[in-house]
Amino acid sequence: MKCLNVQLQPSRRSCDSGVHADDGTAHVDTIIAIATEQAPDAAFDVQRGEDDGLYININFYTNDIVSLWDAIGELVSSDPLWASATIACCEGDNGWDDYLLLYHFDETEQLDTLT
């Protein structure tokens, strides 16, 4: 079983008004709902912390990382508010020693793909 980590950083969200009205809870709920539908066998945990701003890590554990990331990645990339505030990575063949960076709010970061 591999881990897919989706990190949300609510304070990084870019929006026209400059107002960040929520703490990301609704978005976390949406991602979990999509994951539960896409990979019903997936386990997950949510961790919140503070490091130069609030962050939320959602860790999904499943044997079907590809399908799960396809569904979550589509949501992240289609939502401009969260596209500017999300990082996603998953374990590689050697756990986190060779992780794959699947999405980064910084468009200059080189991304990996799942095969």
C-alpha angles and dihedrals in degrees: 000000000000131000124236112196121200114187120195121195105191095189091061094060111122117216135160095245094047088226119128102197101180142039096236097263094125092050092049089052091051093050091048091049091052091047093049091052095044098042110019091178093057119114119208144182132195124216126186126196146153124245112148085330139352118307130184121202118198112191118195121192115200144129090234104063092150096060092040093051092045090060098040094041091055091054094047096047093045095053110073094196092057098033086069092052109038137094123183130187139156139203117273129212090291098044115249092341089084102022122172120234104218102171137007131178087224102080091201091068114103110240130211125220132222117238 
